[in-house]
Amino acid sequence: MSGPSDRVLVLGAGLAGLSTAYHLDGRRPVTVLERESRVGGLTRSFQVDGFTFDITGHLLHLRRPEILALVDRILPGGMGLVERRSFIFSHGVYTDYPFQANLHGLPPEVVRDCLVGFMEAHAAAGSADPEALAAGSFHDWVLATFGAGIARHFMLPYNRKLWCRDLRQVTADWVSWAVPRPKVEEVVGGALGLANRGMGYNPTFRYPRSGGIEVLPHAVASALRRPEIRLETAVARIDPARRQVWTAGGEVMRYDDLVSTLPLPRLLALVDGLPGDLRQAARGLQATQVLNVNLGIAREGLTHRHWIYFPEDRYVFYRVGSPTAFCQASAPPGCSSLYVEVARLDLHPAEIPGLVARVKEDLRACGLLRAADQVVAEQVMVVDPAYVIFDAHRRQVLPRLLGWLQERRIHSIGRYGRWEYGSMEDALFQGMQTAAALSADAAAEDTPAPAGAEEPCPRSGASA
């Protein structure tokens, strides 16, 4: 039987934390601590003047059978399956995503540049060192993989807007699943008008039929039988030697294993006993911030496109999506909605009103909004952190930081807990994996030792 020392504390009631609690349910005592007034983390939704707004675009792309089964189990019939309609807007025209496989419709000289550059890169690929390329910068990876034309007309300008820095400072660690790599015949066919759809990790997605993406974390939380979720409970300090957590309200809680979904630098700032060199390393981890502007428009059918990439600097945003294009229930009758994303490294509050005004101006400049369109609902949020920056410092220090925590029974998971680029499905899967590992640990410790065996050593971080 489980005793008090088997307690698992989970920090954060987003998808990774809730999934951990769900998959531990009945196996070990679990308490989830959440600083906000409701569960969901970045998958919360908001009701504003009859519109349902998410925090930027949150669409569930499922590749793993076990996560598909989980969603179907906790939300039977609650999600619609949608075929992706995503586009790039550049040179004054829309082209299908991905850019590199759908060049048709761009100005002829742009198509020529892209095709010639791609063929040159393809011809040189045999002499390239794949390992060195993968270990290098994103800038160099793009040039070697797609050539100078595709790099200049989309890949480099778009990703500069997203990462907010010289792409020679961004590593290529994240590209393997996030960036589609079409074959020669697909690139040529796409340039001639043979559409290449369904490429990439997200050709289809699921989204709640109503209520916004928050329906998903609420379904996970509602499926819990025993774990306790304590809302409005922020963590102020963690002592891994005594396996204790102090809440902001002064309560001390003991744990046997701690699962954290907090952003890794914030977690490490709370932990006692972190060596000085690791504390300094944690301060060097970087991420972008995203200004998320949600707009309700008094016009139905504003766009059929689910989301659009904007690589050109003349538009302040890098991506615009339309919730009503994939879920009309997101807006009142006769209305449409947009979510807009603007990336910054260090966003000052004083900048926000000017950026919101610029967003509306640029939406009209690109034609998504008409001059007569009325904005009847508005919500402005800052996502911080937003996109983890993959750089040489992260590559060097991340294994050491996560390893130090793991040795002390602190399991840092989720997109920001692992300080990586991940999806909602990844968060759910990491929670499942973590629960399985913690359940296996508990089962191994509950197994009686053979007669004559020595007393096992205390676990790392246990107090004397």
XYZ file of C-alpha atoms in Angstrom:
464
model
C 0.000 0.000 0.000
C 1.065 3.604 -0.615
C 2.131 5.591 2.427
C 2.560 9.333 3.022
C 6.098 9.242 1.625
C 4.763 8.089 -1.752
C 3.200 11.493 -2.396
C 3.772 13.104 -5.770
C 3.469 16.869 -6.059
C 2.786 18.265 -9.525
C 3.512 21.931 -10.158
C 1.235 23.337 -12.851
C -2.214 22.251 -14.055
C -1.547 22.556 -17.758
C -1.743 19.537 -20.041
C 1.568 17.981 -18.959
C 0.767 18.276 -15.256
C -2.830 17.096 -15.616
C -1.742 14.155 -17.772
C 0.775 13.139 -15.111
C -1.947 13.225 -12.440
C -4.419 11.370 -14.672
C -2.004 8.540 -15.423
C -0.888 8.279 -11.777
C -4.493 8.225 -10.551
C -4.919 5.296 -8.160
C -1.241 4.351 -8.295
C 0.285 7.004 -6.037
C -1.187 9.916 -4.027
C -1.015 13.069 -6.173
C -1.542 16.752 -5.432
C -1.477 19.331 -8.237
C -0.589 22.934 -7.372
C -1.706 25.653 -9.800
C -1.134 29.382 -9.299
C -4.045 30.444 -11.535
C -7.724 30.319 -10.614
C -8.470 27.500 -13.065
C -6.697 24.669 -14.842
C -5.320 24.758 -18.376
C -2.142 26.840 -18.389
C -1.623 28.072 -21.944
C -4.595 25.979 -23.072
C -7.117 28.173 -21.267
C -9.877 29.913 -23.227
C -11.624 33.215 -22.560
C -15.137 34.480 -23.216
C -15.074 38.094 -24.435
C -18.268 39.783 -25.619
C -19.690 36.537 -26.999
C -16.408 35.384 -28.608
C -14.290 32.448 -27.457
C -10.590 33.267 -27.610
C -7.669 30.920 -26.961
C -4.114 31.958 -26.139
C -2.887 32.205 -29.751
C -3.607 29.145 -31.901
C -4.006 25.876 -29.996
C -4.866 23.044 -32.370
C -4.436 19.407 -31.405
C -2.281 17.471 -33.878
C -2.329 13.763 -33.030
C 0.261 11.284 -34.267
C 0.488 8.842 -31.355
C -2.261 6.177 -31.087
C -2.168 6.252 -27.288
C -2.861 9.995 -27.149
C -5.611 9.692 -29.753
C -7.175 6.989 -27.579
C -6.840 9.208 -24.493
C -8.606 12.142 -26.161
C -11.386 9.925 -27.498
C -11.818 8.417 -24.031
C -12.110 11.667 -22.078
C -13.882 13.678 -24.799
C -16.038 11.221 -26.763
C -17.416 13.073 -29.757
C -16.318 16.416 -28.342
C -13.730 17.237 -30.992
C -14.093 17.769 -34.698
C -11.468 16.560 -37.163
C -10.330 19.346 -39.499
C -8.135 19.229 -42.604
C -5.549 21.996 -42.413
C -5.894 25.094 -44.597
C -2.703 27.060 -43.993
C -1.052 29.569 -46.292
C 1.814 31.994 -46.751
C 1.191 35.598 -47.770
C 4.180 37.117 -49.561
C 4.815 39.198 -52.654
C 1.148 40.177 -52.498
C -0.192 36.637 -53.084
C -1.289 33.609 -51.075
C 0.482 30.294 -51.581
C -0.214 26.959 -49.900
C 1.859 25.764 -46.975
C 4.619 24.657 -47.060
C 6.200 27.451 -49.091
C 9.043 25.295 -50.420
C 6.641 22.815 -52.045
C 4.005 25.254 -53.364
C 5.764 28.017 -55.303
C 3.124 28.340 -58.024
C 1.493 31.752 -58.128
C 4.520 33.703 -56.929
C 6.156 36.179 -59.335
C 8.098 34.265 -62.052
C 11.456 35.642 -60.955
C 10.809 34.443 -57.379
C 9.900 30.954 -58.610
C 13.056 30.919 -60.723
C 15.248 31.944 -57.763
C 13.716 29.284 -55.553
C 13.969 26.464 -58.097
C 17.541 27.250 -59.139
C 18.669 27.548 -55.526
C 16.957 24.314 -54.546
C 18.524 22.409 -57.431
C 21.961 23.766 -56.559
C 21.516 22.762 -52.924
C 20.289 19.331 -53.964
C 23.289 18.818 -56.225
C 25.697 19.798 -53.442
C 23.979 17.659 -50.806
C 26.129 14.600 -51.575
C 29.305 16.377 -50.460
C 27.808 17.787 -47.259
C 28.408 16.255 -43.836
C 24.902 15.589 -42.436
C 26.111 15.443 -38.831
C 28.011 18.714 -39.107
C 25.008 20.313 -40.783
C 22.633 19.144 -38.059
C 25.040 20.417 -35.404
C 25.383 23.832 -37.024
C 23.205 26.907 -37.246
C 19.672 27.085 -38.570
C 20.865 29.694 -41.091
C 23.388 27.294 -42.611
C 20.967 24.353 -42.458
C 18.357 26.305 -44.446
C 20.840 27.319 -47.155
C 22.202 23.789 -47.490
C 18.758 22.157 -47.458
C 16.631 24.531 -49.562
C 19.065 26.810 -51.365
C 19.459 30.577 -51.506
C 16.108 31.379 -53.167
C 13.766 29.654 -50.725
C 15.998 30.885 -47.894
C 15.796 34.520 -49.039
C 12.130 34.615 -49.961
C 10.676 32.752 -46.977
C 12.736 30.651 -44.590
C 15.150 33.284 -43.307
C 12.856 36.329 -43.075
C 10.020 34.357 -41.479
C 12.232 32.736 -38.875
C 13.997 36.013 -38.086
C 10.575 37.406 -37.199
C 9.824 34.343 -35.087
C 13.151 34.012 -33.240
C 13.975 37.751 -33.115
C 17.677 37.287 -33.777
C 20.366 36.481 -36.314
C 19.672 32.906 -37.371
C 23.369 32.103 -37.217
C 22.810 32.159 -33.447
C 19.963 29.626 -33.636
C 20.849 25.948 -33.786
C 19.120 23.415 -36.028
C 18.146 21.041 -33.190
C 14.395 21.596 -33.632
C 13.968 21.278 -37.401
C 13.692 17.505 -37.782
C 9.926 17.349 -37.182
C 8.904 20.993 -37.570
C 10.133 21.835 -41.097
C 8.858 19.772 -44.067
C 11.575 18.658 -46.520
C 9.946 17.933 -49.899
C 11.494 15.821 -52.626
C 12.747 17.294 -55.917
C 9.641 16.179 -57.810
C 7.419 17.782 -55.166
C 9.242 21.113 -55.350
C 9.129 21.139 -59.155
C 5.508 19.996 -59.233
C 4.543 22.658 -56.696
C 6.192 25.312 -58.837
C 4.132 24.156 -61.829
C 0.842 24.256 -59.928
C 0.563 20.657 -58.741
C -0.495 21.310 -55.155
C 1.387 19.481 -52.419
C -0.966 19.256 -49.463
C -0.791 17.207 -46.314
C 2.932 17.779 -45.735
C 4.420 18.254 -42.293
C 3.419 17.042 -38.854
C 0.031 18.809 -38.859
C -1.987 18.035 -42.031
C -5.073 17.528 -39.874
C -5.989 18.652 -36.405
C -8.706 18.285 -33.818
C -10.500 21.122 -32.125
C -13.453 21.242 -29.700
C -16.830 21.719 -31.350
C -17.514 24.527 -28.876
C -15.980 26.098 -25.786
C -12.438 26.648 -27.065
C -9.336 24.568 -26.400
C -9.896 24.788 -22.625
C -12.407 21.973 -23.079
C -9.426 19.603 -23.316
C -7.678 20.332 -19.975
C -11.062 20.470 -18.229
C -11.851 17.008 -19.600
C -8.564 15.644 -18.218
C -9.190 17.298 -14.833
C -12.776 16.018 -14.722
C -11.580 12.474 -15.363
C -9.427 12.468 -12.218
C -10.854 10.437 -9.360
C -8.446 10.862 -6.451
C -5.771 13.486 -7.126
C -6.279 16.862 -5.488
C -5.994 20.046 -7.563
C -5.281 23.142 -5.516
C -5.853 26.365 -7.442
C -4.429 29.809 -6.636
C -1.480 28.114 -4.969
C 1.849 29.504 -6.130
C 5.185 27.946 -5.121
C 7.763 30.141 -3.401
C 10.590 27.726 -2.554
C 11.694 24.129 -3.080
C 14.086 22.247 -0.786
C 15.180 19.076 -2.607
C 17.255 17.848 0.364
C 14.193 17.684 2.635
C 11.808 17.125 -0.286
C 9.657 20.051 0.745
C 7.788 22.795 -1.104
C 6.836 26.143 0.400
C 3.777 27.817 -1.061
C 3.451 31.579 -1.360
C 0.911 31.364 1.473
C 3.506 29.882 3.833
C 2.352 26.257 3.773
C 5.019 23.541 3.745
C 4.228 20.416 1.731
C 6.324 17.253 1.664
C 6.761 15.111 -1.416
C 8.510 11.940 -2.460
C 8.667 12.918 -6.149
C 8.161 16.394 -7.592
C 6.922 16.857 -11.164
C 7.298 20.408 -12.425
C 5.850 21.924 -15.585
C 7.071 25.416 -14.686
C 9.403 27.122 -17.170
C 12.811 25.665 -16.379
C 14.557 28.958 -15.446
C 11.706 29.799 -13.039
C 11.850 26.358 -11.460
C 15.608 26.552 -10.949
C 15.275 29.988 -9.348
C 13.039 28.385 -6.660
C 15.317 25.442 -5.857
C 17.641 25.499 -2.842
C 21.167 24.166 -3.240
C 21.613 24.681 -6.971
C 25.364 25.120 -7.583
C 26.422 28.604 -8.609
C 27.618 27.601 -12.060
C 24.285 25.933 -12.823
C 22.336 28.905 -11.473
C 24.326 31.153 -13.807
C 23.749 28.720 -16.695
C 20.004 28.777 -16.059
C 19.961 32.567 -16.348
C 21.392 32.230 -19.862
C 18.415 30.255 -21.191
C 16.395 32.474 -23.505
C 12.959 32.544 -25.095
C 10.903 34.960 -27.120
C 7.759 36.661 -25.918
C 4.617 36.801 -28.053
C 2.067 39.571 -28.091
C -1.254 37.832 -28.763
C -3.999 40.099 -30.099
C -7.437 38.455 -30.359
C -10.043 40.336 -32.377
C -13.763 39.857 -32.931
C -14.995 41.296 -36.240
C -18.586 42.167 -37.143
C -18.437 40.337 -40.474
C -19.156 36.700 -41.237
C -16.807 34.656 -43.415
C -13.838 36.990 -43.023
C -11.490 34.237 -44.261
C -11.629 30.506 -44.958
C -7.922 30.162 -44.090
C -7.088 28.591 -40.732
C -3.774 30.397 -40.337
C -1.388 32.428 -42.495
C 2.378 32.988 -42.268
C 3.743 36.479 -42.991
C 7.497 36.469 -43.717
C 7.827 40.083 -44.879
C 8.992 42.823 -42.535
C 6.332 45.246 -43.720
C 3.844 43.324 -41.539
C 4.502 43.413 -37.807
C 3.017 39.953 -37.203
C 4.522 36.631 -38.211
C 1.259 34.672 -38.131
C -2.486 35.329 -38.170
C -5.154 32.694 -37.610
C -8.934 32.618 -37.675
C -10.738 30.519 -35.028
C -14.035 30.922 -36.891
C -12.486 29.332 -39.986
C -12.232 26.019 -38.107
C -14.941 26.509 -35.448
C -17.801 28.896 -36.228
C -19.043 28.462 -32.647
C -16.071 30.624 -31.584
C -18.037 33.775 -32.528
C -21.612 35.075 -32.390
C -23.732 34.773 -35.564
C -22.658 37.177 -38.290
C -19.138 37.591 -36.857
C -15.608 36.274 -37.365
C -12.488 36.214 -35.212
C -8.728 36.465 -35.615
C -5.721 35.708 -33.452
C -2.536 37.616 -34.250
C 1.019 36.857 -33.080
C 3.882 39.348 -32.794
C 7.244 38.117 -31.463
C 9.633 40.148 -29.336
C 12.669 39.363 -27.182
C 11.949 41.961 -24.529
C 8.460 43.413 -24.754
C 7.885 46.513 -22.635
C 4.312 47.285 -21.513
C 4.576 50.785 -22.949
C 5.045 49.296 -26.437
C 1.830 47.295 -26.412
C -0.745 49.974 -27.385
C 1.355 51.005 -30.377
C 1.838 47.394 -31.477
C -1.899 46.688 -31.220
C -2.623 49.733 -33.388
C 0.022 48.554 -35.865
C -1.550 45.072 -35.935
C -4.900 46.522 -37.018
C -3.240 48.768 -39.592
C -1.310 45.842 -41.091
C -4.385 43.611 -41.138
C -6.010 46.216 -43.357
C -2.852 46.627 -45.448
C -2.746 42.905 -46.274
C -6.489 42.821 -47.011
C -7.675 40.603 -44.164
C -9.641 43.536 -42.746
C -11.661 45.953 -44.844
C -11.812 49.647 -44.092
C -15.443 49.317 -43.013
C -14.882 46.329 -40.702
C -15.776 46.939 -37.081
C -13.747 45.423 -34.252
C -16.407 44.505 -31.681
C -14.268 42.437 -29.280
C -10.616 42.643 -28.344
C -8.263 40.820 -26.015
C -4.527 41.450 -25.660
C -2.198 39.040 -23.852
C 1.555 38.519 -23.547
C 2.854 34.946 -23.684
C 6.123 34.780 -21.731
C 7.978 32.559 -22.377
C 6.688 31.764 -25.861
C 9.301 30.136 -28.131
C 12.381 28.616 -26.532
C 15.508 29.822 -28.315
C 17.665 26.931 -29.469
C 21.220 28.191 -29.223
C 24.677 26.867 -28.355
C 24.253 27.762 -24.685
C 21.028 25.757 -24.399
C 22.607 22.786 -26.124
C 25.545 22.847 -23.722
C 23.823 23.358 -20.365
C 20.360 21.795 -20.703
C 21.418 18.157 -20.043
C 23.323 19.232 -16.915
C 20.406 21.251 -15.549
C 17.812 18.536 -16.142
C 20.186 15.872 -14.863
C 20.819 17.743 -11.597
C 17.085 17.985 -10.995
C 16.433 14.365 -11.925
C 19.043 13.159 -9.426
C 17.005 14.934 -6.736
C 13.656 13.425 -7.724
C 12.526 16.588 -9.502
C 11.111 15.712 -12.915
C 10.875 18.774 -15.174
C 8.506 18.105 -18.082
C 6.397 19.861 -20.694
C 7.352 22.359 -23.364
C 8.864 24.828 -20.935
C 9.851 22.328 -18.269
C 12.130 20.608 -20.764
C 12.865 23.926 -22.454
C 12.063 22.710 -25.941
C 9.690 23.084 -28.877
C 6.672 20.879 -28.210
C 2.999 20.424 -29.011
C -0.078 19.740 -26.879
C 0.212 16.081 -27.807
C 3.823 16.090 -26.593
C 2.698 17.549 -23.242
C 0.066 14.839 -22.795
C 2.556 12.135 -23.806
C 5.273 13.385 -21.450
C 2.777 13.282 -18.590
C 1.920 9.697 -19.527
C 5.613 8.728 -19.672
C 6.431 10.421 -16.380
C 3.538 8.712 -14.609
C 4.648 5.340 -15.959
C 8.200 5.900 -14.697
C 7.025 7.019 -11.255
C 4.642 4.076 -11.006
C 7.446 1.684 -11.914
C 9.700 3.255 -9.281
C 7.017 2.848 -6.624
C 6.352 -0.766 -7.613
C 10.059 -1.594 -7.447
C 10.343 -0.108 -3.960
C 7.253 -1.963 -2.730
C 8.793 -5.292 -3.787
C 10.207 -7.043 -0.697
C 13.981 -7.455 -0.727
C 15.323 -11.052 -0.871
C 16.293 -12.565 2.461
C 19.784 -11.476 3.477
C 19.848 -8.516 1.082
C 21.431 -5.292 2.271
C 19.281 -2.281 3.082
C 18.972 -0.235 -0.118
C 20.687 3.154 -0.252
C 18.427 6.189 0.279
C 17.317 7.955 -2.863
C 19.173 11.047 -3.986
C 17.961 14.101 -2.153
C 16.589 12.180 0.854
C 17.257 13.808 4.206
C 19.416 11.884 6.662
